[in-house]
PDB file of C-alpha atoms in Angstrom:
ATOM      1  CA  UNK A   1      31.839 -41.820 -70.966  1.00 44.00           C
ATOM      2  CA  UNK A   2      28.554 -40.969 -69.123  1.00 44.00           C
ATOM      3  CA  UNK A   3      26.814 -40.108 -72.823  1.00 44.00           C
ATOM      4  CA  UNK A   4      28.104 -43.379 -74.105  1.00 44.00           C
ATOM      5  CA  UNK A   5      26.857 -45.661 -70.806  1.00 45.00           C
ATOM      6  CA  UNK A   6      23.362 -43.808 -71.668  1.00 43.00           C
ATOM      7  CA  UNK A   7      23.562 -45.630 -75.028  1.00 44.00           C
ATOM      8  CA  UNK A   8      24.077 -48.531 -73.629  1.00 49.00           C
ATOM      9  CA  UNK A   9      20.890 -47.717 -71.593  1.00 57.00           C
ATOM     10  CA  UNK A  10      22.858 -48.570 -68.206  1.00 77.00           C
ATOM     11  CA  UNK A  11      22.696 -46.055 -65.306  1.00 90.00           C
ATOM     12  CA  UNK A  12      25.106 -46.586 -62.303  1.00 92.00           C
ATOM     13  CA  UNK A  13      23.759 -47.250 -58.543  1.00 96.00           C
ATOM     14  CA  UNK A  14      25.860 -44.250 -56.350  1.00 95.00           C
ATOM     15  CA  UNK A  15      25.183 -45.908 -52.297  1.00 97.00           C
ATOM     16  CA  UNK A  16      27.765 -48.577 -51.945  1.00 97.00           C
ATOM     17  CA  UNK A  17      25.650 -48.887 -48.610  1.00 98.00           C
ATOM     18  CA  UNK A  18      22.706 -49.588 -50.938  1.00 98.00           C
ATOM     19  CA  UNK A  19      24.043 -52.238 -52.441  1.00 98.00           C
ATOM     20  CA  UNK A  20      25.740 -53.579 -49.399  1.00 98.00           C
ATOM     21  CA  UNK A  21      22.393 -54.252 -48.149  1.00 98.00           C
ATOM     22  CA  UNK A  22      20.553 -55.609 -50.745  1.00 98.00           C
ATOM     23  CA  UNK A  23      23.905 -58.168 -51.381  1.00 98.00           C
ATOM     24  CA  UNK A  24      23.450 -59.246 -47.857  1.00 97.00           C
ATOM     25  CA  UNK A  25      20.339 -60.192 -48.322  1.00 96.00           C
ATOM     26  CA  UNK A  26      21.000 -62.208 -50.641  1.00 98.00           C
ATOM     27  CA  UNK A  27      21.840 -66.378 -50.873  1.00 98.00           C
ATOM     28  CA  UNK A  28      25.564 -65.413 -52.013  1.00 98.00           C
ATOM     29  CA  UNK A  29      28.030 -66.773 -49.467  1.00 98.00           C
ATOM     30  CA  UNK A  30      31.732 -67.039 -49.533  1.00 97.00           C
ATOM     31  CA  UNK A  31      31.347 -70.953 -51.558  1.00 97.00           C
ATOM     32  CA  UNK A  32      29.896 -68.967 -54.529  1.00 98.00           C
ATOM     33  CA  UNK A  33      30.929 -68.085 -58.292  1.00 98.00           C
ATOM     34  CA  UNK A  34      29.230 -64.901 -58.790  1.00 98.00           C
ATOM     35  CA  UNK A  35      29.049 -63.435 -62.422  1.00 98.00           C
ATOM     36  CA  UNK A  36      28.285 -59.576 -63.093  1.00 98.00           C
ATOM     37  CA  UNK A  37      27.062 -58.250 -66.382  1.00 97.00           C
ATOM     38  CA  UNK A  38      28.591 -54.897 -66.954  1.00 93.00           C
ATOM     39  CA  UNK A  39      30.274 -54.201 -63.738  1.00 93.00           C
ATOM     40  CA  UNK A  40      30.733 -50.179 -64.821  1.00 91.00           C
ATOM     41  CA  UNK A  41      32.997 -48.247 -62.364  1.00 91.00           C
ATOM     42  CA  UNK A  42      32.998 -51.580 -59.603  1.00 96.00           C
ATOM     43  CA  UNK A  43      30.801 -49.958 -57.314  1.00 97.00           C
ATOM     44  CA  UNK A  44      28.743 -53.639 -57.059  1.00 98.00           C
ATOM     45  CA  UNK A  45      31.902 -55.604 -57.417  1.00 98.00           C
ATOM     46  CA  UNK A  46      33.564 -54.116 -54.296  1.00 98.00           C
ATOM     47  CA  UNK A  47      30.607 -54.801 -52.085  1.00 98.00           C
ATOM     48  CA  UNK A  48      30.362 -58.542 -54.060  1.00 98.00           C
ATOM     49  CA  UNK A  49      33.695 -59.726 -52.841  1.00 98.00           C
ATOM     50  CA  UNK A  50      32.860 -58.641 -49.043  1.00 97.00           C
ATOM     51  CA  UNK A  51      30.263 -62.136 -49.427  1.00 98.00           C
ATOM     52  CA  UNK A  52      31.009 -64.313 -52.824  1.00 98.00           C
ATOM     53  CA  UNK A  53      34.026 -66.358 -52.855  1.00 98.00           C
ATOM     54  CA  UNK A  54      34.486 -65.351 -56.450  1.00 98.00           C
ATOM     55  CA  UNK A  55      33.246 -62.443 -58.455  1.00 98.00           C
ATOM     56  CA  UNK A  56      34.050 -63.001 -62.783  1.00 97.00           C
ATOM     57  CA  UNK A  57      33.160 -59.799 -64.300  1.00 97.00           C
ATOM     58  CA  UNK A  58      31.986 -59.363 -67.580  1.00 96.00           C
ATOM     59  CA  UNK A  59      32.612 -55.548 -69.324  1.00 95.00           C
ATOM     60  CA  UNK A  60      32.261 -54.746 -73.109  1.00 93.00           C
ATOM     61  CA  UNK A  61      33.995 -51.131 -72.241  1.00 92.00           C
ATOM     62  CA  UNK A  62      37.575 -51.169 -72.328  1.00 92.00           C
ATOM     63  CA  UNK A  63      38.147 -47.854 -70.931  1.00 92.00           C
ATOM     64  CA  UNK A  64      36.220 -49.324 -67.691  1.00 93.00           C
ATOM     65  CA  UNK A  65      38.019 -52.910 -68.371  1.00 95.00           C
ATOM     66  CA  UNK A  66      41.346 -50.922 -67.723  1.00 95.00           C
ATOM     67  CA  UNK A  67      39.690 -49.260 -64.600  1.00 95.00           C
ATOM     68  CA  UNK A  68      38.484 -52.288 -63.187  1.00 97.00           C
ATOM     69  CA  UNK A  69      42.044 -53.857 -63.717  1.00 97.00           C
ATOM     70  CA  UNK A  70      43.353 -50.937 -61.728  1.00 97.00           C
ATOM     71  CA  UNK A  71      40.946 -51.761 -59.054  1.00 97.00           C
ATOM     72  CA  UNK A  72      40.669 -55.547 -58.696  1.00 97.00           C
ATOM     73  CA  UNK A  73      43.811 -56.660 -60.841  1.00 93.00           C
ATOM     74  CA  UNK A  74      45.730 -58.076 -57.755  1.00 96.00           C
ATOM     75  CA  UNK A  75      42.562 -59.100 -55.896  1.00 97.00           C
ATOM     76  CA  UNK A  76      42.737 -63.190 -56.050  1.00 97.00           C
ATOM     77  CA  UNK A  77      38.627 -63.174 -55.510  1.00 97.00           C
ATOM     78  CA  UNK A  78      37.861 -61.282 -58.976  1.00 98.00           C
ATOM     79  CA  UNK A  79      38.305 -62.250 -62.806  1.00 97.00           C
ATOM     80  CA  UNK A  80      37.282 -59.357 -65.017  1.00 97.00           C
ATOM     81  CA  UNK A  81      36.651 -60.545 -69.162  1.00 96.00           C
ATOM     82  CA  UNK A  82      36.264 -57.785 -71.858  1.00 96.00           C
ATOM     83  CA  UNK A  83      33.218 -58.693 -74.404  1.00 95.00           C
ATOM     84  CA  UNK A  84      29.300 -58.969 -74.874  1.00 95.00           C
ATOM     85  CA  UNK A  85      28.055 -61.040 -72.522  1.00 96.00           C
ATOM     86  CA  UNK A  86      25.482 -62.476 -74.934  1.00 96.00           C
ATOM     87  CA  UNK A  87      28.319 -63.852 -76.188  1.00 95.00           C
ATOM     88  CA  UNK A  88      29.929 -65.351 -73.471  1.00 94.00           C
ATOM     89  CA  UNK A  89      30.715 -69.109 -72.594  1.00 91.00           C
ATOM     90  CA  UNK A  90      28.962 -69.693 -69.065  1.00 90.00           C
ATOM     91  CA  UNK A  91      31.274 -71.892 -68.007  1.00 83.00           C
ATOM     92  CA  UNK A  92      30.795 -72.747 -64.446  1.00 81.00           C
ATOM     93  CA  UNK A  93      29.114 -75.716 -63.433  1.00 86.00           C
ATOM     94  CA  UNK A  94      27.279 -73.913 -60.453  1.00 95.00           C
ATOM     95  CA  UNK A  95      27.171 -70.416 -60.328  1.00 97.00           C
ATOM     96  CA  UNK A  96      24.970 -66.497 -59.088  1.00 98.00           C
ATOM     97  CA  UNK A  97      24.466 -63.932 -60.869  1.00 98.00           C
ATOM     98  CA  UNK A  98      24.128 -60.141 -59.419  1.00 98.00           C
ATOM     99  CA  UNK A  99      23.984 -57.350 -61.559  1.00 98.00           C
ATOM    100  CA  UNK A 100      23.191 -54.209 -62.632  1.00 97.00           C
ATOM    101  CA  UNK A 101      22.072 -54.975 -66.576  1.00 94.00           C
ATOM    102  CA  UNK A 102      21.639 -52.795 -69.354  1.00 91.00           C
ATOM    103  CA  UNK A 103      17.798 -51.794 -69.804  1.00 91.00           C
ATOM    104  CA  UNK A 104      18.265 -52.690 -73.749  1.00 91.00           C
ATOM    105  CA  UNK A 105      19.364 -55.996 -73.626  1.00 94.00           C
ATOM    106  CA  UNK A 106      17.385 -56.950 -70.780  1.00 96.00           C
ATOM    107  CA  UNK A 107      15.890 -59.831 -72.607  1.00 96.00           C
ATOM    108  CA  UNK A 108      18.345 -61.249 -74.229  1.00 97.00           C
ATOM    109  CA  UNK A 109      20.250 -60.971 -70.923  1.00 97.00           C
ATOM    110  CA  UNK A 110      17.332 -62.700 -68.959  1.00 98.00           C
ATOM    111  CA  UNK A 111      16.785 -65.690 -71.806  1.00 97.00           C
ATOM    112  CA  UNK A 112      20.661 -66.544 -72.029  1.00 97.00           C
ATOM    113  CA  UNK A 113      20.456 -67.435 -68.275  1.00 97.00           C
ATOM    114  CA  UNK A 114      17.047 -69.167 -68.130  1.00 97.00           C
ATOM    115  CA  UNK A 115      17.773 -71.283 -71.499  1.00 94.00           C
ATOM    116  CA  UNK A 116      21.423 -71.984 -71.689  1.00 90.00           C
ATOM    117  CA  UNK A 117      22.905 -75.573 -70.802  1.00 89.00           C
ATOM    118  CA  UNK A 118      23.959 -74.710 -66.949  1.00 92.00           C
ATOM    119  CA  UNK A 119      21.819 -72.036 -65.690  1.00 96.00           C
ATOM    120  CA  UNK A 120      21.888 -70.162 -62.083  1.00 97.00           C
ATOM    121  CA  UNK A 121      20.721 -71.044 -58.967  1.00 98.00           C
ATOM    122  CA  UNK A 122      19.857 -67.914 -58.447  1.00 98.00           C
ATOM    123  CA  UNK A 123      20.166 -64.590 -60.102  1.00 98.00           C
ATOM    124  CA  UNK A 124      19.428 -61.241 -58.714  1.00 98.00           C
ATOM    125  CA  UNK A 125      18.871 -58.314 -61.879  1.00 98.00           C
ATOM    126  CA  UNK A 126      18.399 -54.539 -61.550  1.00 98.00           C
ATOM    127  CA  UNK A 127      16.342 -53.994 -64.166  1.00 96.00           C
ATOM    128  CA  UNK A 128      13.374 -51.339 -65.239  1.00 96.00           C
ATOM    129  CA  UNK A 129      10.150 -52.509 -63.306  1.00 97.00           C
ATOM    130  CA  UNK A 130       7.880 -53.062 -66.430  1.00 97.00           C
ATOM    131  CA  UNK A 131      10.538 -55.736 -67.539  1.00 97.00           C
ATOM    132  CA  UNK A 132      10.425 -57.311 -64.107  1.00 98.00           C
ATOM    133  CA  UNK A 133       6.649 -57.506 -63.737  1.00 97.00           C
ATOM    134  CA  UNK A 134       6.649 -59.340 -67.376  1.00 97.00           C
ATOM    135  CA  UNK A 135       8.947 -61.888 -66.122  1.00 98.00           C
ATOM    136  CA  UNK A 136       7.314 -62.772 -63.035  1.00 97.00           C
ATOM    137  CA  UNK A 137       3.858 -62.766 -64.929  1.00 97.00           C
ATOM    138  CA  UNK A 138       2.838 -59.705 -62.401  1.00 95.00           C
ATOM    139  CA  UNK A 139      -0.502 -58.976 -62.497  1.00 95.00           C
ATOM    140  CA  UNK A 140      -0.752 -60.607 -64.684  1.00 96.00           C
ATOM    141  CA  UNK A 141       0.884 -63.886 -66.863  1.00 97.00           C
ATOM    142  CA  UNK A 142       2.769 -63.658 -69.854  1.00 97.00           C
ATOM    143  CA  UNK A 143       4.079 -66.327 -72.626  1.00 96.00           C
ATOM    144  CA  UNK A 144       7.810 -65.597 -70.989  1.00 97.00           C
ATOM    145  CA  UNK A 145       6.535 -65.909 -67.324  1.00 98.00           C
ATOM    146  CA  UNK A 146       4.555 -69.594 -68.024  1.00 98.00           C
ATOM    147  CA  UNK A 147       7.208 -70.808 -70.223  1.00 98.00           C
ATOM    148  CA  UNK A 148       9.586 -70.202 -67.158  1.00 98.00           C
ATOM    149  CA  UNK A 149       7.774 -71.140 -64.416  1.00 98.00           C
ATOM    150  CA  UNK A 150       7.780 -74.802 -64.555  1.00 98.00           C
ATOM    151  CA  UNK A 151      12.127 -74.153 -63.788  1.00 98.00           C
ATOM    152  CA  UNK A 152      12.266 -71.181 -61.849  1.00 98.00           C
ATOM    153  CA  UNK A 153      10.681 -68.662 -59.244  1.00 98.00           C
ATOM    154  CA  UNK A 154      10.320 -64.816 -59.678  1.00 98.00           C
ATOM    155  CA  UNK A 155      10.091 -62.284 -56.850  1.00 98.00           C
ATOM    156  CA  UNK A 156      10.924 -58.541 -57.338  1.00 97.00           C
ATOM    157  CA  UNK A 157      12.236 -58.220 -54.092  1.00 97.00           C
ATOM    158  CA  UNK A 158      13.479 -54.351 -54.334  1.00 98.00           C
ATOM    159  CA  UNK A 159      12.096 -50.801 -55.813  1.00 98.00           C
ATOM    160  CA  UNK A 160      14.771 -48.353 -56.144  1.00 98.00           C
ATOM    161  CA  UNK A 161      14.240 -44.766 -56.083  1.00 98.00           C
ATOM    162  CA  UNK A 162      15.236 -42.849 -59.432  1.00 97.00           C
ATOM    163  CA  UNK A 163      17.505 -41.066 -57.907  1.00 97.00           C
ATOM    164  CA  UNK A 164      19.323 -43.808 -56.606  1.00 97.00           C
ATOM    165  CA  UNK A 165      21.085 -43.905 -60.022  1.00 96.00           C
ATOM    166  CA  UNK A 166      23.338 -41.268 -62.304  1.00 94.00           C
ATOM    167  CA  UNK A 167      21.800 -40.618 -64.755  1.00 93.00           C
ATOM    168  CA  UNK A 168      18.692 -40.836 -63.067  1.00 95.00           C
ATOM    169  CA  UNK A 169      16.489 -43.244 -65.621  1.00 94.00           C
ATOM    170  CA  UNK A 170      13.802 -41.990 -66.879  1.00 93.00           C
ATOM    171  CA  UNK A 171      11.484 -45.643 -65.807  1.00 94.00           C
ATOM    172  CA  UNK A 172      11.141 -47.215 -62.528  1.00 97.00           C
ATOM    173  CA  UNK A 173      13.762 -50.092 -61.377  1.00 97.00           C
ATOM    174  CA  UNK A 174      13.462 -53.371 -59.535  1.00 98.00           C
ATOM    175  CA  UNK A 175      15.668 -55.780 -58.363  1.00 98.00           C
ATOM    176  CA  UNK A 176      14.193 -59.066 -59.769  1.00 98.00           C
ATOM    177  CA  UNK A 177      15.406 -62.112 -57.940  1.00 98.00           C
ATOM    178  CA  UNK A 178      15.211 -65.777 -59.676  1.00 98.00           C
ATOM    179  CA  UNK A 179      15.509 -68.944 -58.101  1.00 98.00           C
ATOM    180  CA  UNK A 180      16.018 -72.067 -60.352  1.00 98.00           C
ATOM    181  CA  UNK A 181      13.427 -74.533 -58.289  1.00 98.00           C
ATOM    182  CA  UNK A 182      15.320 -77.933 -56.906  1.00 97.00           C
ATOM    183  CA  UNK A 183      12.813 -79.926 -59.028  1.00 98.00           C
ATOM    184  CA  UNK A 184      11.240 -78.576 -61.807  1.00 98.00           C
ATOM    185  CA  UNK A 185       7.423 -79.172 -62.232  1.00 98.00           C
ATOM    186  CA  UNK A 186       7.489 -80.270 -65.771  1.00 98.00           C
ATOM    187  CA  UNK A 187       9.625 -83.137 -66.572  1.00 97.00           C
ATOM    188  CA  UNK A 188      12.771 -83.624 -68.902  1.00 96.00           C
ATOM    189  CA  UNK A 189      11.026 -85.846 -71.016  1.00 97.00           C
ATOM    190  CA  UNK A 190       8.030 -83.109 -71.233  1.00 97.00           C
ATOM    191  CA  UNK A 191       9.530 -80.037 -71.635  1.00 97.00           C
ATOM    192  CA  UNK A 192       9.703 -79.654 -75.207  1.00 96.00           C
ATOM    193  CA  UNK A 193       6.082 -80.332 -74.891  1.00 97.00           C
ATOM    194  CA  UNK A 194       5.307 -78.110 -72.589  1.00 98.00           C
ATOM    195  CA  UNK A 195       6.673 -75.589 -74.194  1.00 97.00           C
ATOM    196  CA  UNK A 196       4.709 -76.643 -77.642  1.00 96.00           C
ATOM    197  CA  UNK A 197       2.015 -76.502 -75.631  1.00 97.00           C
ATOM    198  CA  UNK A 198       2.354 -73.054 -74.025  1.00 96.00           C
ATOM    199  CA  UNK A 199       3.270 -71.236 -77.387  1.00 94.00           C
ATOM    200  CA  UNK A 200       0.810 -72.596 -79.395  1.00 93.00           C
ATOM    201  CA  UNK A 201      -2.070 -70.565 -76.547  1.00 94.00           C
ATOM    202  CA  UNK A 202      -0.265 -67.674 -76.881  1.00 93.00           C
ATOM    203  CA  UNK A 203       0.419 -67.894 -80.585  1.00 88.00           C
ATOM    204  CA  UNK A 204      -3.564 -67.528 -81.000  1.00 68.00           C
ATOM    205  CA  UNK A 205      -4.006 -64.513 -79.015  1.00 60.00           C
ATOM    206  CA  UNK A 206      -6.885 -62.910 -80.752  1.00 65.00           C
ATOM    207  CA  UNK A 207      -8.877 -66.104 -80.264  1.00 81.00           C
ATOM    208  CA  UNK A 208      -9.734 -67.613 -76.785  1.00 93.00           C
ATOM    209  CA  UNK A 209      -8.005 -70.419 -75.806  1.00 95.00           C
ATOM    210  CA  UNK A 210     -11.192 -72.631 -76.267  1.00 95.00           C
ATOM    211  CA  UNK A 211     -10.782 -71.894 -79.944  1.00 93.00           C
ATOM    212  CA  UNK A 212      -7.434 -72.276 -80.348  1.00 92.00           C
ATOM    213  CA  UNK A 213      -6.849 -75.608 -78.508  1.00 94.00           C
ATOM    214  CA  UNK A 214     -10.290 -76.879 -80.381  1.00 93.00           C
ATOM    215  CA  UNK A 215      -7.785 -79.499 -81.994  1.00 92.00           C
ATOM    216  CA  UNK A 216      -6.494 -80.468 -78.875  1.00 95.00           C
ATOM    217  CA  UNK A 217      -9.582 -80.258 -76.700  1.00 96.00           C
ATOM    218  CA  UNK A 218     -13.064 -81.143 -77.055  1.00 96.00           C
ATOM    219  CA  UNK A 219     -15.821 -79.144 -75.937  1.00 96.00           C
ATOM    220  CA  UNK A 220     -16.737 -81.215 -73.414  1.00 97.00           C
ATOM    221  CA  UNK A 221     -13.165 -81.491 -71.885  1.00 97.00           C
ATOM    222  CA  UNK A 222     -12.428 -77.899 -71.978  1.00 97.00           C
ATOM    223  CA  UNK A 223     -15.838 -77.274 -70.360  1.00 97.00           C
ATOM    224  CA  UNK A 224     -15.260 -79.330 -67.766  1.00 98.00           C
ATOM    225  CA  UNK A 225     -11.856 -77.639 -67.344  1.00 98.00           C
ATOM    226  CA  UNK A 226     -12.797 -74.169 -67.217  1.00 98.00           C
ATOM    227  CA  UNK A 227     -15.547 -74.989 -64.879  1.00 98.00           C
ATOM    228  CA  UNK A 228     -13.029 -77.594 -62.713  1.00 98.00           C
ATOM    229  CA  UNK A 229     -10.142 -75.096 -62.183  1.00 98.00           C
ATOM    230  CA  UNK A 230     -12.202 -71.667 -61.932  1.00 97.00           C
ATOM    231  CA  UNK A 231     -11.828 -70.002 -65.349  1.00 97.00           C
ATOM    232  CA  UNK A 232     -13.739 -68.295 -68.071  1.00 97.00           C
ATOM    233  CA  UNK A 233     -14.789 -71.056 -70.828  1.00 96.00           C
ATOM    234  CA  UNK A 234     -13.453 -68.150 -73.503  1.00 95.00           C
ATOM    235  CA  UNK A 235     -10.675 -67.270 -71.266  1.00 96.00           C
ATOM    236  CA  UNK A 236      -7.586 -65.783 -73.437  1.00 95.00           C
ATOM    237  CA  UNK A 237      -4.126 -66.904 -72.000  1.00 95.00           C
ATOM    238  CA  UNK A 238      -2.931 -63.963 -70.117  1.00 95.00           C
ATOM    239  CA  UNK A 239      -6.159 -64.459 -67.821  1.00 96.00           C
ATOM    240  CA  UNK A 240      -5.229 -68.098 -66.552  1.00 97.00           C
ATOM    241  CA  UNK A 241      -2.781 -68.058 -63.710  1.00 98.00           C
ATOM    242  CA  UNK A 242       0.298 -70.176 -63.700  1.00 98.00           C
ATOM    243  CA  UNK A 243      -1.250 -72.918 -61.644  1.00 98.00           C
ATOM    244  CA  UNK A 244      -4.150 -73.533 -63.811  1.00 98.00           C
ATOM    245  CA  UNK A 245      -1.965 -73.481 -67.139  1.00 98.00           C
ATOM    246  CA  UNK A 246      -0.319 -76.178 -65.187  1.00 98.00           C
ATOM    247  CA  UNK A 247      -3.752 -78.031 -64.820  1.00 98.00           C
ATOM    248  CA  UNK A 248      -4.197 -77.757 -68.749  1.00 98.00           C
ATOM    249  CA  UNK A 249      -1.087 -79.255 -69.455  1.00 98.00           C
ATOM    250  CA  UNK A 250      -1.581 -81.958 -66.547  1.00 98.00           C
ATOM    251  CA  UNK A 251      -4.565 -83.078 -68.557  1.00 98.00           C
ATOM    252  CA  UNK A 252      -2.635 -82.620 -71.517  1.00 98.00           C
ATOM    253  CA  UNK A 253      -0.804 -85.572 -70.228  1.00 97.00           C
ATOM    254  CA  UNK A 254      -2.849 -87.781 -68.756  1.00 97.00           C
ATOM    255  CA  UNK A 255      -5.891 -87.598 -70.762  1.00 97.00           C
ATOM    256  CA  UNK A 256      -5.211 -86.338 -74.257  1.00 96.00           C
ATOM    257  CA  UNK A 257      -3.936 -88.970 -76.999  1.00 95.00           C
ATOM    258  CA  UNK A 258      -0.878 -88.715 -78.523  1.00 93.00           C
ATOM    259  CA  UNK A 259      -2.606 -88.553 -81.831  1.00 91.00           C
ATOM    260  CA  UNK A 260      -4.461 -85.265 -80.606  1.00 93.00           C
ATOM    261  CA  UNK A 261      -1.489 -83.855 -79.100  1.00 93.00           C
ATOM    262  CA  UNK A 262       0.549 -84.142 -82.418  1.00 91.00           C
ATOM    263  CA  UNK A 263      -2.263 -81.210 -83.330  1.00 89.00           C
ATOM    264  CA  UNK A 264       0.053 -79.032 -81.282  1.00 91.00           C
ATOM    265  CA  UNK A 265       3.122 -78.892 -84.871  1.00 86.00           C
ATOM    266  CA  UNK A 266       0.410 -77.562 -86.795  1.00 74.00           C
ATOM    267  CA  UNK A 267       1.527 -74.068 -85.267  1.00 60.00           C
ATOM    268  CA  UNK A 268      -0.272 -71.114 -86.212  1.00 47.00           C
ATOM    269  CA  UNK A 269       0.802 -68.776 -88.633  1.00 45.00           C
TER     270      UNK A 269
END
């Protein structure tokens, strides 16, 4: 069992205190649908129900599923489903997520909650640190981290000690909290835009961003925008901060015709 869990590339959290505190810490009261991804041996789940009103538990192991059944099968609070998460119907109009993930599906995890059609309020991942620091654009921003930030807040808000898990991992692990924001900063209407926008920068990596939005831009404007929000006139996009790719796109808006913008389909190949 442990040998195939390592295959998985999920390692179990031992302190049930551990968790106990980082759950209370938490937004989860007793009014909330909770979902865990690959709730294991139940070690989170038991602490969950102390504070979530409901706990549905998603396993693809049926040796644990039967476990978990002997555990919580009478418990009113918990709903355990065997299957792949990735492939599961997020049903719940309003829901939390708190979890322990598996390290090699972390992604795919992460963009099923961000980009389905009723995502979290908030969800709190273990996860390895590296992954955590990419989605939170920590130091520094990524393509993931901008295209998510207009929607939601990142904040690793835990490091765990290796040995806080069996088997002990062989990478450092976080618990990455995000928070879907109230009001989004890019619109309905713009999003698809937005994220046009966003991709095509990134898409032209080994240029500067002066040379790849030459179509969109002209000199003049982007001059005045690198010297008007504080960045390099060659910057490349990992060196802009979230707040001043919100700038571009601001000016995107208000001062770029839509002829120009419709530069942004010719994506790069």
């Amino acid at each position: 069992m442990v040998r195939k869990r390592i295959q998985l590339a999920q390692n179990f959290l031992k302190s049930s205190s551990l968790i106990w505190k980082l759950i209370s810490k938490t937004s989860i009261d007793d009014q909330d649908i909770v979902y865990e991804i690959g709730a294991g041996s139940g070690i989170i789940t038991s602490e969950l129900i102390k504070k979530a009103g409901k706990v549905i538990v998603i396993e693809l192991d049926k040796n644990l599923i039967d476990k978990l059944i002997d555990i919580f099968g009478q418990n009113s609070k918990v709903e355990i489903h065997q299957g792949n998460f990735l492939e599961y119907q997020l049903s719940s109009p309003k829901y939390k997520v708190f979890s322990n993930i598996p390290f090699n599906i972390t992604s795919d995890i992460v963009r099923k909650l961000l980009y389905s059609s009723n995502t979290p309020e908030d969800a709190y991942l273990i996860l390895q640190q590296e992954a955590a620091m990419k989605f939170s654009g920590n130091p520094t921003e990524t393509e993931f981290s901008i295209l998510a930030k207009p929607w939601f807040t990142f904040e690793s808000v835990w490091d765990f000690q290796r040995t806080d898990f069996f088997p002990v991992p062989s990478v450092n692990v976080s618990l990455l909290h995000i928070h879907k924001r109230e009001t989004p900063l890019v619109s309905h209407e713009n999003a698809d835009l937005y994220r046009l926008f966003v991709k095509y920068g990134f898409g032209a990596w080994k240029k500067d961003l002066k040379t790849a939005y030459k179509d969109i831009f002209s000199y003049e404007q982007w001059k005045r925008l690198s010297k008007d929000n504080r960045f390099p006139i060659k910057a490349i996009p990992t060196q802009l901060t979230f707040e001043q790719w919100m700038k571009l796109f601001e000016f995107l808006l208000k001062s770029v015709p839509p002829n120009k913008r419709n530069n942004l389909n010719k994506l790069h190949k």
